Coordinates of N, CA and C in Angstrom, one line a residue:
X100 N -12.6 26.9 23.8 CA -11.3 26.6 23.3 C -10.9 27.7 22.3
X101 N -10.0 28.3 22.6 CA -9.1 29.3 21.7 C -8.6 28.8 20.2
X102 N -8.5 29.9 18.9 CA -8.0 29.4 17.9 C -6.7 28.6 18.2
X103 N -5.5 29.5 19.3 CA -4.5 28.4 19.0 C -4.6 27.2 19.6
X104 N -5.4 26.7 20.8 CA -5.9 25.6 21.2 C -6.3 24.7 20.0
X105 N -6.9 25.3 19.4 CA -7.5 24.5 18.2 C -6.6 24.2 17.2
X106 N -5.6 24.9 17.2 CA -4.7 24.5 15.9 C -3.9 23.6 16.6
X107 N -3.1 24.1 17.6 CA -2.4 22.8 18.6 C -3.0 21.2 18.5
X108 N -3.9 21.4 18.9 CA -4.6 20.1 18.9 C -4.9 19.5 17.3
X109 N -4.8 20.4 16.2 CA -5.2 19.9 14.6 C -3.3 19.3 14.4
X110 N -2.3 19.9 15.2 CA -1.2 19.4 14.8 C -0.9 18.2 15.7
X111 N -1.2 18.4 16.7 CA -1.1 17.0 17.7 C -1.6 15.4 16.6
X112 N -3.0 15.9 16.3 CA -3.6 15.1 15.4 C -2.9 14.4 13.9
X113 N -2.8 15.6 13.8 CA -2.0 15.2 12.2 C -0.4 14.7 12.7
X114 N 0.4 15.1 13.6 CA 1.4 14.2 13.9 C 1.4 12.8 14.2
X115 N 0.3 12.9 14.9 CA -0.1 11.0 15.6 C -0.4 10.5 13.9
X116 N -1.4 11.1 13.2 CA -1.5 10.2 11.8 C -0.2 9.9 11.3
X117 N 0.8 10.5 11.3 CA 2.0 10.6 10.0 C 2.5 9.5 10.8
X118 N 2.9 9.4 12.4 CA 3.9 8.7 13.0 C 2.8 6.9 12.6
X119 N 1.4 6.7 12.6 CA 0.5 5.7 12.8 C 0.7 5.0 11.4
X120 N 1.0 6.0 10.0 CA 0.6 5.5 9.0 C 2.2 4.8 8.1
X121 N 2.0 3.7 7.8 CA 2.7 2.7 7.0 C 3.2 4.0 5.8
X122 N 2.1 4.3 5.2 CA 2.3 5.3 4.1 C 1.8 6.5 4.2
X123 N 2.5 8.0 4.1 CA 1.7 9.0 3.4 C 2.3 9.4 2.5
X124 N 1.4 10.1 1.6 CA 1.5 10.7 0.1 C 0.8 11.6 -0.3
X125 N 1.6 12.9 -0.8 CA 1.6 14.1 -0.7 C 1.4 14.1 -2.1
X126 N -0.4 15.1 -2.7 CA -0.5 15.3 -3.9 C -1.0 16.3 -3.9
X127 N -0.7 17.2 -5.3 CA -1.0 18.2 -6.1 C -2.6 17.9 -6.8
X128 N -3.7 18.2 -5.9 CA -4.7 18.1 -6.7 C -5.2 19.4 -7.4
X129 N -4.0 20.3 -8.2 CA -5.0 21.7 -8.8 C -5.7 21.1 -10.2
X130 N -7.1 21.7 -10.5 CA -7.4 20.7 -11.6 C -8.3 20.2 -11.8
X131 N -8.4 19.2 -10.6 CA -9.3 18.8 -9.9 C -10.9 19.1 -9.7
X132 N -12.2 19.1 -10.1 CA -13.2 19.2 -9.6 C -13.7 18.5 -8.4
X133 N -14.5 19.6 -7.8 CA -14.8 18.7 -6.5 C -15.7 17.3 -6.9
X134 N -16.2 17.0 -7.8 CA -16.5 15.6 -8.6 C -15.6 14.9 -8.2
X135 N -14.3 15.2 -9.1 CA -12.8 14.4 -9.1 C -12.7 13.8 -7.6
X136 N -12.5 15.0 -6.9 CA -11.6 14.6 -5.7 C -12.5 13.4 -4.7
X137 N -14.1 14.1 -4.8 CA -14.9 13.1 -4.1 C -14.7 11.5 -4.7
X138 N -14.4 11.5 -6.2 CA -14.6 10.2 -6.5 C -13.5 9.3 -6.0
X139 N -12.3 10.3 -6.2 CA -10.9 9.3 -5.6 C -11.4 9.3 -4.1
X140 N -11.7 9.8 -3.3 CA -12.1 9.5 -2.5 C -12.8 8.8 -1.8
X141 N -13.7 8.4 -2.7 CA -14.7 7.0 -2.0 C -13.8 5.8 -2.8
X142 N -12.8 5.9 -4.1 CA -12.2 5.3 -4.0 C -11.3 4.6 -3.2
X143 N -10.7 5.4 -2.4 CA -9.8 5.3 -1.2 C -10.3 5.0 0.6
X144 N -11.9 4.3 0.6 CA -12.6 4.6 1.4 C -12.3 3.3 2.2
X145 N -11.9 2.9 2.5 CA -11.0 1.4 3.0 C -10.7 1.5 3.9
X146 N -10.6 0.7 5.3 CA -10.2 0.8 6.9 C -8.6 1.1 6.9
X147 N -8.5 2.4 7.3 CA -7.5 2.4 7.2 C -6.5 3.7 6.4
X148 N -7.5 4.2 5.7 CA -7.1 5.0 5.0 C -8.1 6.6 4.7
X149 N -7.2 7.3 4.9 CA -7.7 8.6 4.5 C -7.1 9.8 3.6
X150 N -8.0 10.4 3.1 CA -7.5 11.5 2.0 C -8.2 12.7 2.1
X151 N -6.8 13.4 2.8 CA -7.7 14.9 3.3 C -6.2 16.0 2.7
X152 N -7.6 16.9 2.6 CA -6.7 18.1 2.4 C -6.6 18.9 3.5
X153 N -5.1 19.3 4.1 CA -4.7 20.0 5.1 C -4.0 21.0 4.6
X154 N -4.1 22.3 6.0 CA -3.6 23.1 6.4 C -2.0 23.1 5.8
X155 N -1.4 23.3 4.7 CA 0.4 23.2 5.0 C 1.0 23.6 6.2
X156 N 0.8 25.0 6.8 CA 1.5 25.2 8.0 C 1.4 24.1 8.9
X157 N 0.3 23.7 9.1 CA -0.7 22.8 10.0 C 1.1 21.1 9.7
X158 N 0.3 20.6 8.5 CA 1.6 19.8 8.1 C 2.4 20.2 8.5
X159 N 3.5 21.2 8.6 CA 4.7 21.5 8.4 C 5.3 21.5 9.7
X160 N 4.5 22.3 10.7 CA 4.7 21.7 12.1 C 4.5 20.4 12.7
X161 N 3.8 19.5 12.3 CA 3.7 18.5 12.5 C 5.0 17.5 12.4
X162 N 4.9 18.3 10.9 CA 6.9 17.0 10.8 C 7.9 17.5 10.9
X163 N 7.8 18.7 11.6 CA 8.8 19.0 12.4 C 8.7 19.1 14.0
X164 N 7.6 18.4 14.6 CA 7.7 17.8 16.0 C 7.7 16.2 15.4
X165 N 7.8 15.9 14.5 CA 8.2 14.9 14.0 C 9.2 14.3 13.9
X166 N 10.2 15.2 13.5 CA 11.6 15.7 13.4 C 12.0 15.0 12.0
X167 N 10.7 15.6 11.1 CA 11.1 15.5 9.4 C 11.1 16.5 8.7
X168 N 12.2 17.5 9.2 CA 12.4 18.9 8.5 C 12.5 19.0 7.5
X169 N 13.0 18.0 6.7 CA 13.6 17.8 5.1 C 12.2 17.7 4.7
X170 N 11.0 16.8 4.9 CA 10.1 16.9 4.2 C 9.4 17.9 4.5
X171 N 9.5 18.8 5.6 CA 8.6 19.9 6.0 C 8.7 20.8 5.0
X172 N 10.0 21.1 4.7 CA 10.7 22.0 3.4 C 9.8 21.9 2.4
X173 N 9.4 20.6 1.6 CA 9.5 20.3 0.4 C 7.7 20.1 0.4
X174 N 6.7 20.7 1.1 CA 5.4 20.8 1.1 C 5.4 22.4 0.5
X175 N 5.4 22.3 -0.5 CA 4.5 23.9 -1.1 C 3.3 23.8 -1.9
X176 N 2.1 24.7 -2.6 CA 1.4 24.2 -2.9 C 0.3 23.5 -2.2
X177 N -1.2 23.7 -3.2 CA -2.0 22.9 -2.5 C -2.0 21.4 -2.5
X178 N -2.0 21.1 -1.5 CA -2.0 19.4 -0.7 C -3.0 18.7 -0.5
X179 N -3.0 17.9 -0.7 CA -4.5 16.7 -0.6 C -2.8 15.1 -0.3
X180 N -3.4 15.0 1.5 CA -2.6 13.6 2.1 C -3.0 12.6 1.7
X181 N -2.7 11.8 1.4 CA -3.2 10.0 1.6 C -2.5 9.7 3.0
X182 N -2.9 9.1 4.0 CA -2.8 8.5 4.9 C -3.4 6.5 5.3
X183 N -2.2 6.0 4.8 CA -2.5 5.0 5.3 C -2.1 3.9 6.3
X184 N -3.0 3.3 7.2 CA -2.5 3.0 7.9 C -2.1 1.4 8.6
X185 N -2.7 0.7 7.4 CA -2.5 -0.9 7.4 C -1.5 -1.1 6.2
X186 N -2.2 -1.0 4.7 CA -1.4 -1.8 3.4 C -0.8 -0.8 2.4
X187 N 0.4 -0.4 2.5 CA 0.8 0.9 1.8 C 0.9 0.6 0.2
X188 N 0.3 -0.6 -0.1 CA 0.7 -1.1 -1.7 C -0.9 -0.7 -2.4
X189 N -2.1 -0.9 -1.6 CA -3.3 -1.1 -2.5 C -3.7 0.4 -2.5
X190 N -3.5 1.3 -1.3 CA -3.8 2.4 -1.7 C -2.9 3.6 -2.8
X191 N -1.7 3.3 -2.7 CA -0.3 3.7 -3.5 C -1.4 2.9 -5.3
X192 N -1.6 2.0 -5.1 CA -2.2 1.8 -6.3 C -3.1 2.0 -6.9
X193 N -4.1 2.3 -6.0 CA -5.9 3.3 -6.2 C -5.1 4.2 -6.7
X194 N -4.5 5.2 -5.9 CA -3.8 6.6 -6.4 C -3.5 6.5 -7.6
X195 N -2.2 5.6 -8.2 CA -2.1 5.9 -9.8 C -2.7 5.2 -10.3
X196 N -3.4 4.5 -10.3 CA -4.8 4.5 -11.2 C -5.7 5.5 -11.7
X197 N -5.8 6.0 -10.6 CA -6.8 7.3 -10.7 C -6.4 8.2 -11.3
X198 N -5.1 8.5 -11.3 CA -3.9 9.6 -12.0 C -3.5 9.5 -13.4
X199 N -4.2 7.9 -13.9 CA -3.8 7.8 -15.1 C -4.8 8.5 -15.6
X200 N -5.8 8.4 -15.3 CA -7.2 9.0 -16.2 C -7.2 10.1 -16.0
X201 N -7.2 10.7 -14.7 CA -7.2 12.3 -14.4 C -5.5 12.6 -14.2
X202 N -5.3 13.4 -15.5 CA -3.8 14.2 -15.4 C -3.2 14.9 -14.5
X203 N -4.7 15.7 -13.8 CA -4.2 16.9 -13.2 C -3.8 16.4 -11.5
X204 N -3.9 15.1 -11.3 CA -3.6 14.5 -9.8 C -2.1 14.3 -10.4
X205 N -1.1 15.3 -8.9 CA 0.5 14.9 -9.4 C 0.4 14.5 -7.6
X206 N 1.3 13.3 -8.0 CA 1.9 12.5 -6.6 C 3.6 13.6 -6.5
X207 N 3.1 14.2 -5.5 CA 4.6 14.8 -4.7 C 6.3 14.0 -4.3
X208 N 5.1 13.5 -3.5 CA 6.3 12.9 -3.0 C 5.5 11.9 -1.4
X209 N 6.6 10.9 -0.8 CA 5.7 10.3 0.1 C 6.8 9.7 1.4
X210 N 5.8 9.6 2.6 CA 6.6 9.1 3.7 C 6.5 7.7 3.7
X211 N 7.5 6.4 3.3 CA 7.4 4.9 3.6 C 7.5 4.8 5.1
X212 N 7.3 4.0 6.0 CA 7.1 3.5 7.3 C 8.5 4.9 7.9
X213 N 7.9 6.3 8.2 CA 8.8 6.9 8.7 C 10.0 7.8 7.6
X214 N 10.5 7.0 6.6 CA 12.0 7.4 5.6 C 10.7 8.6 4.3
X215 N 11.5 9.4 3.8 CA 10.7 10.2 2.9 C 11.5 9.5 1.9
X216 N 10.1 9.4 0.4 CA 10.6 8.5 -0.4 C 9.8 9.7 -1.5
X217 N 10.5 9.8 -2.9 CA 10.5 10.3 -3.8 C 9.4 10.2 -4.8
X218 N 8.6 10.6 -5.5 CA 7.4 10.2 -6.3 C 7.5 8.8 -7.0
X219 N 8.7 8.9 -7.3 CA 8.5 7.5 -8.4 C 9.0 6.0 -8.1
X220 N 9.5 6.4 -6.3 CA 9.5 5.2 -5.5 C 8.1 5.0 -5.1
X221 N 7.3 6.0 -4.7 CA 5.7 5.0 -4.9 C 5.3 4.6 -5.3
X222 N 5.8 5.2 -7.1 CA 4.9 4.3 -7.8 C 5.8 3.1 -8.3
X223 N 6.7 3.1 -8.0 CA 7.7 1.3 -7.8 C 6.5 0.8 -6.7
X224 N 6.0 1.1 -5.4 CA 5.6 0.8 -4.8 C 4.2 0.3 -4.9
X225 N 3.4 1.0 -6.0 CA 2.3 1.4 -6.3 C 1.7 -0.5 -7.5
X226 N 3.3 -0.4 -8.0 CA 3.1 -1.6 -8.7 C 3.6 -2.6 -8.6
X227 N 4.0 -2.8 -7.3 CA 4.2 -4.4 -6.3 C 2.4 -4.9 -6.3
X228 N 2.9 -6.1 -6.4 CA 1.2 -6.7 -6.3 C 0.9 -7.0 -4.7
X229 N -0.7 -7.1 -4.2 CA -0.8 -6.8 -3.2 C -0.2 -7.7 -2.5
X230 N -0.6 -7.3 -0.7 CA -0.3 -8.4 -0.2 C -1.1 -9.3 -0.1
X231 N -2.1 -9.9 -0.6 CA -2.4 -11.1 -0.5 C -2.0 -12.0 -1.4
X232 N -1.6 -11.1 -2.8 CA -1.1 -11.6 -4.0 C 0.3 -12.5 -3.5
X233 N 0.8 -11.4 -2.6 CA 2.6 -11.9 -2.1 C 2.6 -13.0 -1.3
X234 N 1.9 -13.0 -0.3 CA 1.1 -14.3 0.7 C 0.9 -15.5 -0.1
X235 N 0.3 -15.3 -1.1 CA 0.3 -16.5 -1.9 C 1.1 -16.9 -2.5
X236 N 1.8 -16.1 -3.1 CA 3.1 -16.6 -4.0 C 3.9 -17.2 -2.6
X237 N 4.5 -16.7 -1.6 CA 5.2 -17.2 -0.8 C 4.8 -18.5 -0.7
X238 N 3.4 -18.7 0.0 CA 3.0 -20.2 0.4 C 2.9 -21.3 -0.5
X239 N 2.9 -20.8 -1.8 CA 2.7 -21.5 -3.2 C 4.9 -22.0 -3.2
X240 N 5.3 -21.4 -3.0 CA 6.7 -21.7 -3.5 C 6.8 -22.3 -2.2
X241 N 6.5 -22.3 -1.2 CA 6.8 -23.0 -0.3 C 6.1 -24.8 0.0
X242 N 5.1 -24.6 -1.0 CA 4.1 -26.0 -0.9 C 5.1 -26.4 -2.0
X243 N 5.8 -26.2 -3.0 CA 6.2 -26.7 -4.5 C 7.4 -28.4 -3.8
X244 N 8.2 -27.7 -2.8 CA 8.7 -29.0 -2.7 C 8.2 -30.2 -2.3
X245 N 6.9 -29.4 -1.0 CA 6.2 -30.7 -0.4 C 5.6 -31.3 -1.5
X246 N 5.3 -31.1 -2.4 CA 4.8 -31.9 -4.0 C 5.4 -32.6 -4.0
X247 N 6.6 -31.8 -4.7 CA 7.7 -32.6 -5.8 C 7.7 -33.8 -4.7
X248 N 8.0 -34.0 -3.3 CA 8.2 -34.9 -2.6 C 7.0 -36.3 -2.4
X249 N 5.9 -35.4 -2.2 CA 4.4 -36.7 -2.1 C 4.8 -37.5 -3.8
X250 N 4.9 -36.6 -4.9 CA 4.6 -36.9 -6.4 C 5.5 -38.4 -6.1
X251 N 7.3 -37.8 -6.1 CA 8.0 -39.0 -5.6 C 7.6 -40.5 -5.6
X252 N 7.2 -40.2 -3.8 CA 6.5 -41.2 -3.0 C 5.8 -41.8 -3.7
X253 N 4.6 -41.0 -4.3 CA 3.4 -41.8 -5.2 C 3.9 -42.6 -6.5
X254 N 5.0 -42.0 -7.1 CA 5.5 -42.6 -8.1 C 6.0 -43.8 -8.0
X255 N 6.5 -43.8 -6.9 CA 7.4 -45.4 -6.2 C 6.4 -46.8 -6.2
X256 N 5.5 -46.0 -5.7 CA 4.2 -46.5 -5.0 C 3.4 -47.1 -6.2
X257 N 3.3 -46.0 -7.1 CA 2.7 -46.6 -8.6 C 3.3 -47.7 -9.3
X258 N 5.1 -47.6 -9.3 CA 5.6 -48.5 -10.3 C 5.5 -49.5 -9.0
X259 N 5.5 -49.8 -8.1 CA 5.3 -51.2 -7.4 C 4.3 -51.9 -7.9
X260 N 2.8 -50.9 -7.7 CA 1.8 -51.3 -8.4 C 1.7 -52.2 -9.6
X261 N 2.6 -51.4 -10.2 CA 2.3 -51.6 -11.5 C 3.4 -53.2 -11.9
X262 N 4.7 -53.1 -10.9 CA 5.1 -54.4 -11.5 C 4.3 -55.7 -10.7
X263 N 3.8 -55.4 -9.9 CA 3.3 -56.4 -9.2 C 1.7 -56.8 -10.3
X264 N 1.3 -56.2 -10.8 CA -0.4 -56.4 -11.2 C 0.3 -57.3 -12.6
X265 N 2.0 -56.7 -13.5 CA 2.4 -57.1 -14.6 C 2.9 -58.9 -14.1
X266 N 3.4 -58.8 -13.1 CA 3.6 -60.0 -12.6 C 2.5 -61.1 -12.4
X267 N 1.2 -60.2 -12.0 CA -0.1 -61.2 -12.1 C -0.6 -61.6 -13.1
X268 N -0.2 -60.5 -13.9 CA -0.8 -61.2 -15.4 C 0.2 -61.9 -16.2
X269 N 1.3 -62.0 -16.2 CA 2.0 -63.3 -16.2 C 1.5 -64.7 -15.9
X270 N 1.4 -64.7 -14.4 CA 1.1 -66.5 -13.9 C -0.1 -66.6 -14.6
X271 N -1.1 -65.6 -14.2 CA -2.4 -65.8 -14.8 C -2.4 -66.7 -16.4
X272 N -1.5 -65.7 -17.6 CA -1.3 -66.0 -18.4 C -0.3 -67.5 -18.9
X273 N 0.3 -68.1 -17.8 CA 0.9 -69.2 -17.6 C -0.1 -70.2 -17.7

Protein backbone atom coordinates (compact mmCIF):
# COMPACT_ATOMS: atom_id res chain seq x y z
CA UNK A 1 0.00 0.00 0.00
CA UNK A 2 1.33 3.38 -1.13
CA UNK A 3 1.79 6.51 1.25
CA UNK A 4 -1.27 8.14 -0.34
CA UNK A 5 -3.25 4.82 -0.03
CA UNK A 6 -2.36 5.14 3.46
CA UNK A 7 -3.37 8.52 4.08
CA UNK A 8 -6.69 8.02 2.01
CA UNK A 9 -7.66 5.45 4.08
CA UNK A 10 -6.41 7.46 7.72
CA UNK A 11 -9.07 10.17 6.21
CA UNK A 12 -11.84 7.71 5.24
CA UNK A 13 -11.29 6.67 9.00
CA UNK A 14 -11.27 9.78 10.75
CA UNK A 15 -14.45 10.88 8.64
CA UNK A 16 -16.54 7.79 9.58
CA UNK A 17 -15.43 8.78 13.48
CA UNK A 18 -16.53 12.56 13.23
CA UNK A 19 -19.90 11.50 11.29
CA UNK A 20 -20.32 8.16 14.21
CA UNK A 21 -19.53 10.46 17.17
CA UNK A 22 -22.47 12.30 19.35
CA UNK A 23 -19.41 14.53 20.37
CA UNK A 24 -15.98 15.72 19.22
CA UNK A 25 -13.64 18.10 20.88
CA UNK A 26 -10.81 19.75 19.62
CA UNK A 27 -7.95 20.54 22.25
CA UNK A 28 -4.75 22.45 22.58
CA UNK A 29 -2.62 20.06 24.54
CA UNK A 30 0.92 22.24 24.42
CA UNK A 31 2.18 21.89 27.94
CA UNK A 32 1.31 18.79 28.40
CA UNK A 33 3.74 15.98 29.50
CA UNK A 34 3.48 12.72 28.06
CA UNK A 35 2.49 11.73 31.88
CA UNK A 36 -0.36 14.35 31.48
CA UNK A 37 -1.80 13.26 28.36
CA UNK A 38 -1.56 9.42 29.17
CA UNK A 39 -3.37 10.16 32.36
CA UNK A 40 -6.35 12.02 30.69
CA UNK A 41 -6.38 9.36 28.78
CA UNK A 42 -6.97 6.33 30.77
CA UNK A 43 -9.26 8.83 32.14
CA UNK A 44 -11.28 8.88 29.11
CA UNK A 45 -10.95 5.09 28.57
CA UNK A 46 -14.73 4.25 28.45
CA UNK A 47 -16.67 2.27 25.46
CA UNK A 48 -17.02 4.66 23.37
CA UNK A 49 -14.61 7.08 23.47
CA UNK A 50 -11.35 8.10 22.27
CA UNK A 51 -8.49 10.63 22.50
CA UNK A 52 -6.04 10.83 19.85
CA UNK A 53 -3.86 13.20 18.45
CA UNK A 54 -4.14 13.61 14.58
CA UNK A 55 -2.63 14.69 11.58
CA UNK A 56 -4.45 18.44 11.00
CA UNK A 57 -4.27 18.01 7.29
CA UNK A 58 -5.47 14.54 7.89
CA UNK A 59 -8.57 16.33 9.98
CA UNK A 60 -9.08 18.99 7.62
CA UNK A 61 -9.93 16.82 4.74
CA UNK A 62 -11.99 14.83 6.55
CA UNK A 63 -14.43 17.70 7.35
CA UNK A 64 -14.38 18.78 4.39
CA UNK A 65 -15.64 15.42 2.65
CA UNK A 66 -17.70 16.06 5.49
CA UNK A 67 -18.83 19.14 4.26
CA UNK A 68 -17.69 21.14 7.55
CA UNK A 69 -15.48 23.70 5.93
CA UNK A 70 -16.10 26.28 8.60
CA UNK A 71 -14.66 24.00 11.17
CA UNK A 72 -11.86 22.78 8.78
CA UNK A 73 -10.78 26.54 8.87
CA UNK A 74 -10.60 26.89 12.45
CA UNK A 75 -8.14 23.65 13.27
CA UNK A 76 -4.63 25.32 13.74
CA UNK A 77 -2.21 24.21 16.11
CA UNK A 78 -1.37 21.07 17.82
CA UNK A 79 -4.70 18.91 18.31
CA UNK A 80 -5.40 16.07 20.55
CA UNK A 81 -9.55 14.85 19.42
CA UNK A 82 -11.98 13.52 21.93
CA UNK A 83 -14.25 11.35 20.05
CA UNK A 84 -17.26 10.21 21.45
CA UNK A 85 -19.56 8.06 20.58
CA UNK A 86 -22.43 7.15 22.98
CA UNK A 87 -22.82 10.01 26.03
CA UNK A 88 -21.42 13.47 25.03
CA UNK A 89 -22.01 14.81 28.70
CA UNK A 90 -19.61 12.44 30.86
CA UNK A 91 -16.77 12.65 28.60
CA UNK A 92 -17.28 16.72 27.93
CA UNK A 93 -16.95 16.35 31.80
CA UNK A 94 -13.79 14.14 32.39
CA UNK A 95 -12.25 16.82 30.04
CA UNK A 96 -12.92 19.92 32.26
CA UNK A 97 -12.09 18.28 35.13
CA UNK A 98 -8.88 17.44 34.05
CA UNK A 99 -8.44 21.08 32.67
CA UNK A 100 -9.07 22.43 36.00
CA UNK A 101 -5.92 21.00 37.55
CA UNK A 102 -3.81 21.01 34.38
CA UNK A 103 -3.96 24.74 32.83
CA UNK A 104 -2.16 23.91 29.96
CA UNK A 105 -5.22 21.54 28.35
CA UNK A 106 -7.30 24.47 26.25
CA UNK A 107 -10.72 23.10 24.82
CA UNK A 108 -10.93 24.58 21.20
CA UNK A 109 -13.81 24.20 20.16
CA UNK A 110 -16.33 21.10 19.41
CA UNK A 111 -18.66 19.20 17.00
CA UNK A 112 -22.46 18.51 19.00
CA UNK A 113 -24.35 15.61 16.98
CA UNK A 114 -22.95 17.10 13.50
CA UNK A 115 -23.51 21.43 14.32
CA UNK A 116 -19.94 23.07 15.45
CA UNK A 117 -20.35 24.46 18.85
CA UNK A 118 -17.99 26.94 20.56
CA UNK A 119 -15.74 26.17 23.66
CA UNK A 120 -17.87 27.37 26.26
CA UNK A 121 -21.02 25.59 24.82
CA UNK A 122 -19.25 22.40 25.97
CA UNK A 123 -18.55 23.29 28.84
CA UNK A 124 -22.46 24.39 29.32
CA UNK A 125 -22.53 20.89 28.15
CA UNK A 126 -19.85 19.59 30.28
CA UNK A 127 -21.97 20.59 33.36
CA UNK A 128 -25.39 19.08 32.62
CA UNK A 129 -25.57 16.15 34.92
CA UNK A 130 -25.29 12.82 33.41
CA UNK A 131 -27.60 10.86 31.82
CA UNK A 132 -28.51 8.66 34.25
CA UNK A 133 -28.76 11.52 36.68
CA UNK A 134 -31.53 13.04 33.95
CA UNK A 135 -33.35 9.47 33.68
CA UNK A 136 -33.89 9.71 37.10
CA UNK A 137 -35.04 12.96 37.63
CA UNK A 138 -37.45 12.38 34.72
CA UNK A 139 -38.90 9.14 36.26
CA UNK A 140 -38.90 10.63 39.81
CA UNK A 141 -41.18 13.69 38.55
CA UNK A 142 -43.05 11.39 36.73
CA UNK A 143 -43.73 8.82 39.87
CA UNK A 144 -44.56 12.27 42.14
CA UNK A 145 -48.26 12.34 40.96
CA UNK A 146 -48.80 8.49 41.10
CA UNK A 147 -48.00 9.26 45.00
CA UNK A 148 -49.74 12.26 45.61
CA UNK A 149 -52.71 9.96 44.17
CA UNK A 150 -52.10 6.34 46.24
CA UNK A 151 -51.30 8.95 49.51
CA UNK A 152 -55.01 10.33 48.70
CA UNK A 153 -56.55 6.94 48.46
CA UNK A 154 -54.72 5.74 51.63
CA UNK A 155 -55.78 8.89 53.43
CA UNK A 156 -59.62 8.15 52.74
CA UNK A 157 -58.96 4.72 53.71
CA UNK A 158 -57.27 5.76 56.97
CA UNK A 159 -59.92 8.29 58.15
CA UNK A 160 -62.66 5.44 57.50
CA UNK A 161 -60.48 3.44 59.64
CA UNK A 162 -60.26 5.61 61.95
CA UNK A 163 -63.96 6.76 62.39
CA UNK A 164 -65.18 3.42 62.41
CA UNK A 165 -62.62 1.95 65.34
CA UNK A 166 -63.82 5.75 67.23
CA UNK A 167 -67.33 4.55 66.71
CA UNK A 168 -66.35 1.15 68.39
CA UNK A 169 -65.01 2.61 71.18
CA UNK A 170 -68.09 4.47 71.80
CA UNK A 171 -70.70 1.35 72.14
CA UNK A 172 -67.96 -0.37 73.78
CA UNK A 173 -67.78 2.52 76.13
CA UNK A 174 -71.79 2.55 76.39
Amino acid sequence: MSKIEEKQKLVKEIEQKIKDSKLVVFTDFRGLNVDEVSELRNKLRVPGVEYKVLKNTMVRFALQNNGQEDIAEKIVGPNAILFSEEDPVGPAKTLFEFAKTHKNLEVKLGILEGQMVEANKVKELADLPSREVLVAQVLGTMQAPITGFVNVLNANITGLVRALDQIKDQKEAC
